[in-house]
Amino acid sequence: MIGLDSCGRRRATAAAAIALAACGATVRSALAHADLRASEPAEGAALPASPDRIALLFTEPMRVTSLRLLDEAGQERPLRREGPRTGAAAETRASLPGPLPPGAYRIEYRGLSADGHVGGGAVRFRVGNGGGAR
Amino acid sequence: MTPAALLAGDPGGGAASAIAVLLRAAHYAGSLGGAGLAFFALLFGARPEAAGDSARLRRWTVGAALFGLLAGAGHLAAQVWALTAGETLADAEVWGVVLLSRAGASHAVCAAGLLLLALAAAARAHPAVAAAGGVLACASYALAGHATEVEPWPLGAGLVLLHLLAVAFWIGSLPPLAWAALREGAAAARLVRDWARSAAFAVPALIAAGLLLAALVGGGPEGLLCSRYGAALAAKLAPVSALLGLAAWHRFRSTPALAAGAPGAGRRLSRSIAAEAAVAVLVLCATARLVSTPPP
């Protein structure tokens, strides 16, 4: 290479190799970060009657380590998890031991994505008549 | 927005996630700072200009490595706390999930590197042994996080390693450079000047690798401009710009003044290096938040 000494040529070659590799580089979809894709009940749903189960569907497998159902007073309602708590799955389900009284509810979850990052979120819904979810 | 929500990388993370971000930054400071001190000892420690600092350099290396180990353990505990929605640290099942995850593997390799670093420095082994521990600690970060999703994987891992080796070299050199500046004189000026020549290779590599990683993970300008990840990246780039400005000031103003024997030049440079270290801590906090933020 004109104007470059041997050290400069080595650096330029290394930079060119990285640039070439970067041209062909891609990133796998969603970067193994599990985002909530859908839920049952859906976010903001107003249900005429209590659901008998809840479900969270993720874009990537997630280890959901904390799943809670809270009423509008912030009190936790009992849930029965289906499947192991520590297994990675694209879907997490839980059944309700009894019907929920009318009111606003919030499903809160926390979990670990495949890339090692902690994430989580909430889904709000309402049971019975009287406006949308809290 | 509460301070915890502002600091937490993942949306809705709250106090547990904010504490995890701070402990992750502390882990960076200990592990990369310790690695950088070992790199400095290997590259410049044998020179007569730095000979008086060898015992202090070893003590600081051991201290940084132990701080990194403690902060790493704290970060894992914070992950458990966040995963249990802030309810408990005593959930064996969740500890199992964390330790067997990619993050757990990354922490284990980093801890091995830091132990090697601390033991080699404490035992006065050849500086190359401690530096090997530092390289292992830097490489551990390629095992988890966003860069693991870049294909081909060696490109993402190589960029992380290149970026972190240069970061470690930079921040780990700040204490011994400040000590040298305080001594003043021609020998100190020679050491600072020669270090700056090495940094002239390391810093462009650091910037290029970092920008390439950000572009790959962030999905290009469109993804970066309109996302929480892009905002976290901008929050990192602000203190990085300040750091580069300070480094340029030292390179083109303070170091020539030290070499010319200007009165008080060494003390001023030492104080300015301390300021540079403080800005570097801000960069590490912003980085910890960035890597905790889901990309677009």
Short mmCIF file of C-alpha atoms in Angstrom, two decimals:
data_model
loop_
_atom_site.label_atom_id
_atom_site.label_comp_id
_atom_site.label_asym_id
_atom_site.label_seq_id
_atom_site.Cartn_x
_atom_site.Cartn_y
_atom_site.Cartn_z
CA MET A 1 0.00 0.00 0.00
CA ILE A 2 1.51 3.33 -1.08
CA GLY A 3 2.29 5.67 1.79
CA LEU A 4 1.83 3.07 4.53
CA ASP A 5 4.61 1.37 6.47
CA SER A 6 4.33 -2.31 7.45
CA CYS A 7 2.57 -1.46 10.74
CA GLY A 8 0.11 0.78 8.89
CA ARG A 9 -0.54 -1.96 6.33
CA ARG A 10 -1.30 -4.48 9.09
CA ARG A 11 -3.72 -2.05 10.75
CA ALA A 12 -5.40 -1.25 7.44
CA THR A 13 -5.72 -4.98 6.64
CA ALA A 14 -7.24 -5.69 10.07
CA ALA A 15 -9.67 -2.78 9.69
CA ALA A 16 -10.66 -3.97 6.21
CA ALA A 17 -11.22 -7.52 7.50
CA ILE A 18 -13.47 -6.26 10.31
CA ALA A 19 -15.37 -3.99 7.91
CA LEU A 20 -15.91 -6.87 5.48
CA ALA A 21 -17.11 -9.15 8.27
CA ALA A 22 -19.42 -6.39 9.52
CA CYS A 23 -20.95 -6.02 6.05
CA GLY A 24 -22.15 -9.62 6.27
CA ALA A 25 -23.09 -9.42 9.94
CA THR A 26 -26.67 -9.67 11.05
CA VAL A 27 -28.45 -9.72 14.36
CA ARG A 28 -30.82 -12.53 15.21
CA SER A 29 -34.41 -11.39 15.52
CA ALA A 30 -35.35 -9.69 18.78
CA LEU A 31 -31.84 -10.37 20.12
CA ALA A 32 -33.13 -13.23 22.30
CA HIS A 33 -34.91 -10.63 24.39
CA ALA A 34 -38.29 -12.07 25.23
CA ASP A 35 -41.00 -9.46 24.73
CA LEU A 36 -44.65 -10.04 25.45
CA ARG A 37 -46.36 -10.92 22.17
CA ALA A 38 -49.88 -11.57 23.45
CA SER A 39 -51.75 -12.43 26.60
CA GLU A 40 -54.99 -13.96 27.84
CA PRO A 41 -56.75 -11.84 28.91
CA ALA A 42 -55.43 -9.25 26.48
CA GLU A 43 -54.03 -5.93 27.71
CA GLY A 44 -56.95 -3.62 28.55
CA ALA A 45 -59.59 -6.32 28.15
CA ALA A 46 -62.95 -5.89 29.87
CA LEU A 47 -64.30 -9.39 30.56
CA PRO A 48 -67.96 -10.06 31.37
CA ALA A 49 -66.96 -12.84 33.79
CA SER A 50 -63.86 -14.08 35.60
CA PRO A 51 -61.31 -15.94 33.47
CA ASP A 52 -60.37 -19.41 34.72
CA ARG A 53 -56.76 -19.09 33.60
CA ILE A 54 -54.22 -16.55 32.43
CA ALA A 55 -51.53 -16.92 29.78
CA LEU A 56 -48.52 -14.88 28.64
CA LEU A 57 -47.05 -15.49 25.18
CA PHE A 58 -43.52 -14.25 24.44
CA THR A 59 -41.57 -13.59 21.28
CA GLU A 60 -38.69 -15.75 22.60
CA PRO A 61 -38.46 -18.36 25.37
CA MET A 62 -38.34 -16.77 28.81
CA ARG A 63 -37.85 -18.15 32.32
CA VAL A 64 -40.71 -16.45 34.14
CA THR A 65 -39.55 -16.50 37.75
CA SER A 66 -42.23 -14.23 39.18
CA LEU A 67 -45.89 -14.22 38.14
CA ARG A 68 -48.42 -12.37 40.26
CA LEU A 69 -52.04 -11.36 39.92
CA LEU A 70 -52.94 -8.22 41.85
CA ASP A 71 -56.36 -6.71 42.46
CA GLU A 72 -57.09 -3.00 42.44
CA ALA A 73 -56.16 -2.74 46.16
CA GLY A 74 -52.75 -4.21 45.33
CA GLN A 75 -53.60 -7.51 47.09
CA GLU A 76 -52.11 -10.61 45.50
CA ARG A 77 -54.64 -13.20 44.29
CA PRO A 78 -53.75 -16.90 44.24
CA LEU A 79 -52.49 -18.43 41.00
CA ARG A 80 -51.58 -22.03 40.18
CA ARG A 81 -48.62 -22.13 37.76
CA GLU A 82 -48.72 -24.71 34.97
CA GLY A 83 -45.29 -26.13 34.20
CA PRO A 84 -41.98 -25.52 35.96
CA ARG A 85 -41.22 -21.97 37.12
CA THR A 86 -37.59 -22.11 36.01
CA GLY A 87 -37.99 -23.68 32.56
CA ALA A 88 -37.56 -21.47 29.48
CA ALA A 89 -40.80 -21.34 27.49
CA ALA A 90 -42.44 -19.05 24.96
CA GLU A 91 -45.70 -19.42 26.86
CA THR A 92 -46.48 -19.22 30.58
CA ARG A 93 -49.85 -20.30 31.92
CA ALA A 94 -51.53 -20.29 35.30
CA SER A 95 -55.00 -21.25 36.45
CA LEU A 96 -57.16 -19.44 38.98
CA PRO A 97 -58.34 -21.59 41.88
CA GLY A 98 -61.56 -19.58 42.15
CA PRO A 99 -63.51 -16.93 40.22
CA LEU A 100 -62.39 -13.31 40.52
CA PRO A 101 -64.92 -10.80 41.82
CA PRO A 102 -65.69 -7.80 39.57
CA GLY A 103 -62.91 -5.24 39.53
CA ALA A 104 -59.62 -4.23 37.93
CA TYR A 105 -56.64 -6.58 37.92
CA ARG A 106 -52.99 -6.53 36.95
CA ILE A 107 -50.79 -9.47 35.97
CA GLU A 108 -47.15 -8.71 36.83
CA TYR A 109 -44.29 -10.87 35.60
CA ARG A 110 -40.50 -10.89 35.78
CA GLY A 111 -38.17 -13.28 34.01
CA LEU A 112 -34.84 -14.00 32.41
CA SER A 113 -34.34 -13.90 28.64
CA ALA A 114 -31.95 -16.24 26.82
CA ASP A 115 -29.31 -13.50 26.54
CA GLY A 116 -29.12 -13.29 30.33
CA HIS A 117 -31.11 -10.09 30.79
CA VAL A 118 -33.87 -9.57 33.32
CA GLY A 119 -37.12 -8.21 31.98
CA GLY A 120 -40.75 -8.01 32.84
CA GLY A 121 -43.99 -6.11 32.50
CA ALA A 122 -47.66 -5.97 33.37
CA VAL A 123 -51.01 -6.75 31.73
CA ARG A 124 -54.12 -4.96 32.98
CA PHE A 125 -57.68 -6.23 32.58
CA ARG A 126 -61.08 -5.83 34.16
CA VAL A 127 -63.76 -8.28 35.24
CA GLY A 128 -67.42 -7.26 35.15
CA ASN A 129 -69.04 -4.10 33.90
CA GLY A 130 -67.92 -0.59 34.61
CA GLY A 131 -65.16 0.87 32.48
CA GLY A 132 -61.79 -0.30 31.20
CA ALA A 133 -58.85 -1.83 32.97
CA ARG A 134 -57.00 0.14 35.60
CA MET B 1 -40.33 9.44 36.36
CA THR B 2 -38.68 8.29 39.61
CA PRO B 3 -34.87 8.14 39.89
CA ALA B 4 -35.10 4.33 40.08
CA ALA B 5 -37.15 4.16 36.87
CA LEU B 6 -34.68 6.52 35.19
CA LEU B 7 -31.74 4.32 36.14
CA ALA B 8 -33.36 0.93 35.53
CA GLY B 9 -32.56 -0.45 32.11
CA ASP B 10 -35.62 -2.63 31.65
CA PRO B 11 -39.01 -0.94 31.57
CA GLY B 12 -40.90 -1.40 34.83
CA GLY B 13 -37.81 -2.73 36.58
CA GLY B 14 -38.03 -0.37 39.57
CA ALA B 15 -35.60 -0.20 42.49
CA ALA B 16 -34.28 -3.76 42.08
CA SER B 17 -33.27 -3.11 38.46
CA ALA B 18 -31.79 0.29 39.33
CA ILE B 19 -29.60 -1.32 42.03
CA ALA B 20 -28.62 -4.03 39.54
CA VAL B 21 -27.47 -1.32 37.10
CA LEU B 22 -25.33 0.38 39.80
CA LEU B 23 -23.77 -2.94 40.85
CA ARG B 24 -23.10 -3.82 37.22
CA ALA B 25 -21.27 -0.48 36.84
CA ALA B 26 -19.26 -1.24 40.00
CA HIS B 27 -18.42 -4.65 38.54
CA TYR B 28 -17.17 -2.94 35.36
CA ALA B 29 -15.05 -0.51 37.41
CA GLY B 30 -13.42 -3.28 39.45
CA SER B 31 -12.87 -5.80 36.68
CA LEU B 32 -11.87 -3.44 33.86
CA GLY B 33 -9.95 -1.13 36.20
CA GLY B 34 -8.06 -4.11 37.67
CA ALA B 35 -7.35 -5.51 34.21
CA GLY B 36 -6.12 -2.09 33.05
CA LEU B 37 -3.79 -1.73 36.04
CA ALA B 38 -2.30 -5.12 35.11
CA PHE B 39 -1.92 -4.05 31.46
CA PHE B 40 -0.15 -0.87 32.59
CA ALA B 41 2.18 -2.91 34.84
CA LEU B 42 3.00 -5.21 31.92
CA LEU B 43 3.61 -2.45 29.38
CA PHE B 44 5.16 0.29 31.52
CA GLY B 45 5.78 -1.14 35.00
CA ALA B 46 9.35 -2.25 34.28
CA ARG B 47 10.43 1.19 33.12
CA PRO B 48 12.59 3.17 35.53
CA GLU B 49 10.08 6.07 35.39
CA ALA B 50 7.41 3.83 36.98
CA ALA B 51 9.63 1.69 39.19
CA GLY B 52 8.73 3.61 42.34
CA ASP B 53 5.07 2.80 41.88
CA SER B 54 5.32 -0.99 41.55
CA ALA B 55 4.18 -1.82 45.11
CA ARG B 56 1.31 0.66 44.93
CA LEU B 57 0.36 -0.66 41.47
CA ARG B 58 0.16 -4.20 42.87
CA ARG B 59 -1.95 -3.08 45.85
CA TRP B 60 -4.36 -1.21 43.59
CA THR B 61 -4.60 -4.20 41.23
CA VAL B 62 -5.47 -6.56 44.09
CA GLY B 63 -7.94 -4.02 45.50
CA ALA B 64 -9.66 -3.46 42.16
CA ALA B 65 -9.92 -7.21 41.49
CA LEU B 66 -11.43 -7.87 44.92
CA PHE B 67 -13.84 -4.95 44.46
CA GLY B 68 -14.80 -6.43 41.08
CA LEU B 69 -15.43 -9.85 42.66
CA LEU B 70 -17.63 -8.36 45.39
CA ALA B 71 -19.54 -6.15 42.96
CA GLY B 72 -20.03 -9.14 40.62
CA ALA B 73 -21.52 -11.20 43.45
CA GLY B 74 -23.68 -8.21 44.37
CA HIS B 75 -24.86 -7.87 40.79
CA LEU B 76 -25.91 -11.53 40.69
CA ALA B 77 -27.80 -11.05 43.97
CA ALA B 78 -29.51 -7.97 42.51
CA GLN B 79 -30.54 -10.06 39.49
CA VAL B 80 -32.16 -12.59 41.86
CA TRP B 81 -33.90 -9.77 43.69
CA ALA B 82 -35.18 -8.32 40.42
CA LEU B 83 -36.33 -11.74 39.20
CA THR B 84 -38.38 -12.29 42.36
CA ALA B 85 -39.94 -8.82 41.89
CA GLY B 86 -38.00 -7.53 44.91
CA GLU B 87 -39.46 -10.15 47.28
CA THR B 88 -36.48 -12.25 48.37
CA LEU B 89 -32.81 -13.05 47.92
CA ALA B 90 -33.21 -16.55 49.37
CA ASP B 91 -34.91 -18.27 46.44
CA ALA B 92 -32.62 -21.21 45.61
CA GLU B 93 -34.54 -21.98 42.43
CA VAL B 94 -34.03 -18.45 41.06
CA TRP B 95 -30.36 -18.49 42.10
CA GLY B 96 -30.06 -21.67 40.02
CA VAL B 97 -31.65 -19.93 37.03
CA VAL B 98 -29.25 -16.97 37.31
CA LEU B 99 -26.09 -19.03 37.88
CA LEU B 100 -26.86 -21.40 34.99
CA SER B 101 -27.71 -18.57 32.57
CA ARG B 102 -25.30 -16.92 30.13
CA ALA B 103 -24.91 -14.09 32.65
CA GLY B 104 -23.93 -16.65 35.30
CA ALA B 105 -21.33 -18.19 32.96
CA SER B 106 -19.98 -14.73 32.14
CA HIS B 107 -19.67 -13.88 35.85
CA ALA B 108 -17.91 -17.19 36.57
CA VAL B 109 -15.29 -16.61 33.86
CA CYS B 110 -14.83 -13.01 35.01
CA ALA B 111 -14.38 -14.17 38.62
CA ALA B 112 -11.72 -16.68 37.47
CA GLY B 113 -9.90 -13.89 35.62
CA LEU B 114 -10.10 -11.54 38.62
CA LEU B 115 -8.84 -14.24 41.00
CA LEU B 116 -5.87 -14.89 38.71
CA LEU B 117 -5.30 -11.12 38.52
CA ALA B 118 -5.41 -10.67 42.31
CA LEU B 119 -3.29 -13.73 43.11
CA ALA B 120 -0.66 -12.90 40.48
CA ALA B 121 -0.38 -9.31 41.71
CA ALA B 122 -0.28 -10.35 45.38
CA ALA B 123 2.33 -13.04 44.71
CA ARG B 124 4.48 -10.67 42.61
CA ALA B 125 4.26 -13.08 39.67
CA HIS B 126 5.38 -11.95 36.20
CA PRO B 127 3.07 -9.09 35.08
CA ALA B 128 2.03 -11.19 32.07
CA VAL B 129 0.20 -13.60 34.42
CA ALA B 130 -1.89 -10.82 35.95
CA ALA B 131 -2.48 -9.37 32.46
CA ALA B 132 -3.72 -12.81 31.29
CA GLY B 133 -6.25 -12.67 34.14
CA GLY B 134 -7.24 -9.23 32.91
CA VAL B 135 -7.76 -10.48 29.36
CA LEU B 136 -9.93 -13.32 30.71
CA ALA B 137 -12.00 -10.83 32.73
CA CYS B 138 -12.50 -8.65 29.61
CA ALA B 139 -13.34 -11.69 27.44
CA SER B 140 -15.99 -12.85 29.93
CA TYR B 141 -18.26 -10.00 28.85
CA ALA B 142 -18.52 -11.50 25.37
CA LEU B 143 -20.35 -14.52 26.81
CA ALA B 144 -23.58 -12.69 27.65
CA GLY B 145 -25.57 -9.71 26.51
CA HIS B 146 -26.63 -8.21 23.23
CA ALA B 147 -23.41 -8.95 21.32
CA THR B 148 -24.00 -12.72 21.64
CA GLU B 149 -26.83 -12.29 19.12
CA VAL B 150 -24.60 -10.82 16.41
CA GLU B 151 -23.92 -13.28 13.60
CA PRO B 152 -21.27 -14.41 12.95
CA TRP B 153 -20.73 -14.78 16.70
CA PRO B 154 -16.92 -14.32 16.59
CA LEU B 155 -17.43 -10.83 15.14
CA GLY B 156 -19.64 -9.71 18.04
CA ALA B 157 -17.38 -11.36 20.62
CA GLY B 158 -14.25 -9.93 18.96
CA LEU B 159 -15.68 -6.42 18.95
CA VAL B 160 -16.64 -6.68 22.64
CA LEU B 161 -13.17 -7.95 23.52
CA LEU B 162 -11.40 -5.26 21.47
CA HIS B 163 -13.62 -2.53 22.97
CA LEU B 164 -13.10 -3.72 26.54
CA LEU B 165 -9.35 -4.32 26.28
CA ALA B 166 -8.98 -0.71 25.15
CA VAL B 167 -11.39 0.57 27.84
CA ALA B 168 -9.49 -1.38 30.51
CA PHE B 169 -6.14 -0.06 29.27
CA TRP B 170 -7.49 3.49 29.39
CA ILE B 171 -9.21 3.55 32.78
CA GLY B 172 -6.67 1.29 34.50
CA SER B 173 -3.84 3.59 33.44
CA LEU B 174 -5.38 6.68 35.03
CA PRO B 175 -4.11 6.09 38.62
CA PRO B 176 -0.46 5.36 37.68
CA LEU B 177 -0.47 8.28 35.23
CA ALA B 178 -1.75 10.60 37.97
CA TRP B 179 0.99 9.35 40.33
CA ALA B 180 3.63 9.95 37.66
CA ALA B 181 2.29 13.44 36.90
CA LEU B 182 2.54 14.39 40.58
CA ARG B 183 6.25 13.53 40.56
CA GLU B 184 6.77 15.95 37.63
CA GLY B 185 10.12 16.09 35.85
CA ALA B 186 11.40 14.77 32.52
CA ALA B 187 11.00 11.08 33.45
CA ALA B 188 7.32 11.50 34.33
CA ALA B 189 6.75 13.48 31.12
CA ARG B 190 8.38 10.68 29.09
CA LEU B 191 6.11 8.07 30.69
CA VAL B 192 2.94 10.12 30.09
CA ARG B 193 4.01 10.87 26.49
CA ASP B 194 4.76 7.22 25.69
CA TRP B 195 1.47 6.11 27.26
CA ALA B 196 -0.34 8.69 25.09
CA ARG B 197 1.32 7.18 22.00
CA SER B 198 -0.09 3.74 22.93
CA ALA B 199 -3.49 5.31 23.61
CA ALA B 200 -3.41 6.81 20.10
CA PHE B 201 -3.83 3.22 18.85
CA ALA B 202 -6.18 2.00 21.59
CA VAL B 203 -8.72 4.85 21.58
CA PRO B 204 -9.62 4.76 17.85
CA ALA B 205 -10.01 0.96 18.14
CA LEU B 206 -12.24 1.46 21.19
CA ILE B 207 -14.44 3.99 19.38
CA ALA B 208 -14.67 2.01 16.14
CA ALA B 209 -15.55 -1.26 17.91
CA GLY B 210 -18.10 0.48 20.14
CA LEU B 211 -19.83 2.27 17.27
CA LEU B 212 -19.93 -0.88 15.15
CA LEU B 213 -21.45 -2.86 18.03
CA ALA B 214 -24.03 -0.13 18.69
CA ALA B 215 -24.98 -0.07 14.98
CA LEU B 216 -25.30 -3.87 14.82
CA VAL B 217 -27.26 -4.24 18.06
CA GLY B 218 -29.34 -1.10 17.62
CA GLY B 219 -30.39 -2.05 14.10
CA GLY B 220 -29.16 1.10 12.32
CA PRO B 221 -30.09 4.77 12.65
CA GLU B 222 -33.83 4.17 12.43
CA GLY B 223 -33.84 1.71 15.32
CA LEU B 224 -31.52 3.87 17.39
CA LEU B 225 -33.32 7.18 16.89
CA CYS B 226 -36.76 6.09 18.02
CA SER B 227 -36.08 3.68 20.84
CA ARG B 228 -35.35 3.52 24.54
CA TYR B 229 -32.09 1.78 23.57
CA GLY B 230 -31.12 4.76 21.39
CA ALA B 231 -31.84 7.15 24.28
CA ALA B 232 -29.65 5.01 26.58
CA LEU B 233 -26.89 5.07 23.95
CA ALA B 234 -27.14 8.88 23.70
CA ALA B 235 -26.91 9.05 27.51
CA LYS B 236 -23.65 7.13 27.26
CA LEU B 237 -22.22 9.15 24.38
CA ALA B 238 -22.56 12.45 26.30
CA PRO B 239 -20.00 11.57 29.05
CA VAL B 240 -17.90 9.70 26.44
CA SER B 241 -17.58 12.98 24.50
CA ALA B 242 -16.50 14.76 27.69
CA LEU B 243 -13.95 12.01 28.32
CA LEU B 244 -12.53 12.33 24.81
CA GLY B 245 -12.35 16.11 25.25
CA LEU B 246 -10.41 15.74 28.50
CA ALA B 247 -8.09 13.16 26.92
CA ALA B 248 -7.38 15.50 24.00
CA TRP B 249 -6.68 18.36 26.45
CA HIS B 250 -4.19 16.17 28.30
CA ARG B 251 -2.55 15.01 25.07
CA PHE B 252 -2.14 18.40 23.43
CA ARG B 253 -1.90 20.82 26.39
CA SER B 254 -1.09 19.21 29.72
CA THR B 255 1.53 16.69 28.56
CA PRO B 256 3.59 19.26 26.58
CA ALA B 257 3.41 21.60 29.61
CA LEU B 258 4.69 18.77 31.83
CA ALA B 259 7.50 18.03 29.35
CA ALA B 260 8.43 21.73 29.25
CA GLY B 261 8.67 21.77 33.06
CA ALA B 262 5.99 24.43 33.48
CA PRO B 263 5.47 25.21 37.20
CA GLY B 264 2.53 23.24 38.67
CA ALA B 265 1.95 21.34 35.42
CA GLY B 266 2.17 17.94 37.12
CA ARG B 267 -0.30 18.84 39.86
CA ARG B 268 -2.74 20.28 37.33
CA LEU B 269 -2.47 17.18 35.12
CA SER B 270 -2.96 14.91 38.13
CA ARG B 271 -6.11 16.79 39.17
CA SER B 272 -7.39 16.69 35.61
CA ILE B 273 -6.76 12.93 35.43
CA ALA B 274 -8.82 12.56 38.63
CA ALA B 275 -11.64 14.44 36.86
CA GLU B 276 -11.21 12.11 33.89
CA ALA B 277 -11.62 9.13 36.24
CA ALA B 278 -14.83 10.64 37.65
CA VAL B 279 -16.25 11.06 34.12
CA ALA B 280 -15.18 7.48 33.34
CA VAL B 281 -17.33 6.31 36.28
CA LEU B 282 -20.30 8.12 34.71
CA VAL B 283 -19.56 6.35 31.41
CA LEU B 284 -19.54 2.99 33.20
CA CYS B 285 -22.92 3.77 34.84
CA ALA B 286 -24.37 4.79 31.46
CA THR B 287 -22.96 1.61 29.89
CA ALA B 288 -24.48 -0.56 32.63
CA ARG B 289 -27.84 1.05 31.91
CA LEU B 290 -27.37 0.63 28.14
CA VAL B 291 -26.65 -3.10 28.34
CA SER B 292 -29.64 -3.58 30.64
CA THR B 293 -31.96 -1.93 28.09
CA PRO B 294 -33.72 -4.12 25.54
CA PRO B 295 -32.59 -3.21 22.01
CA PRO B 296 -35.17 -2.14 19.43
#
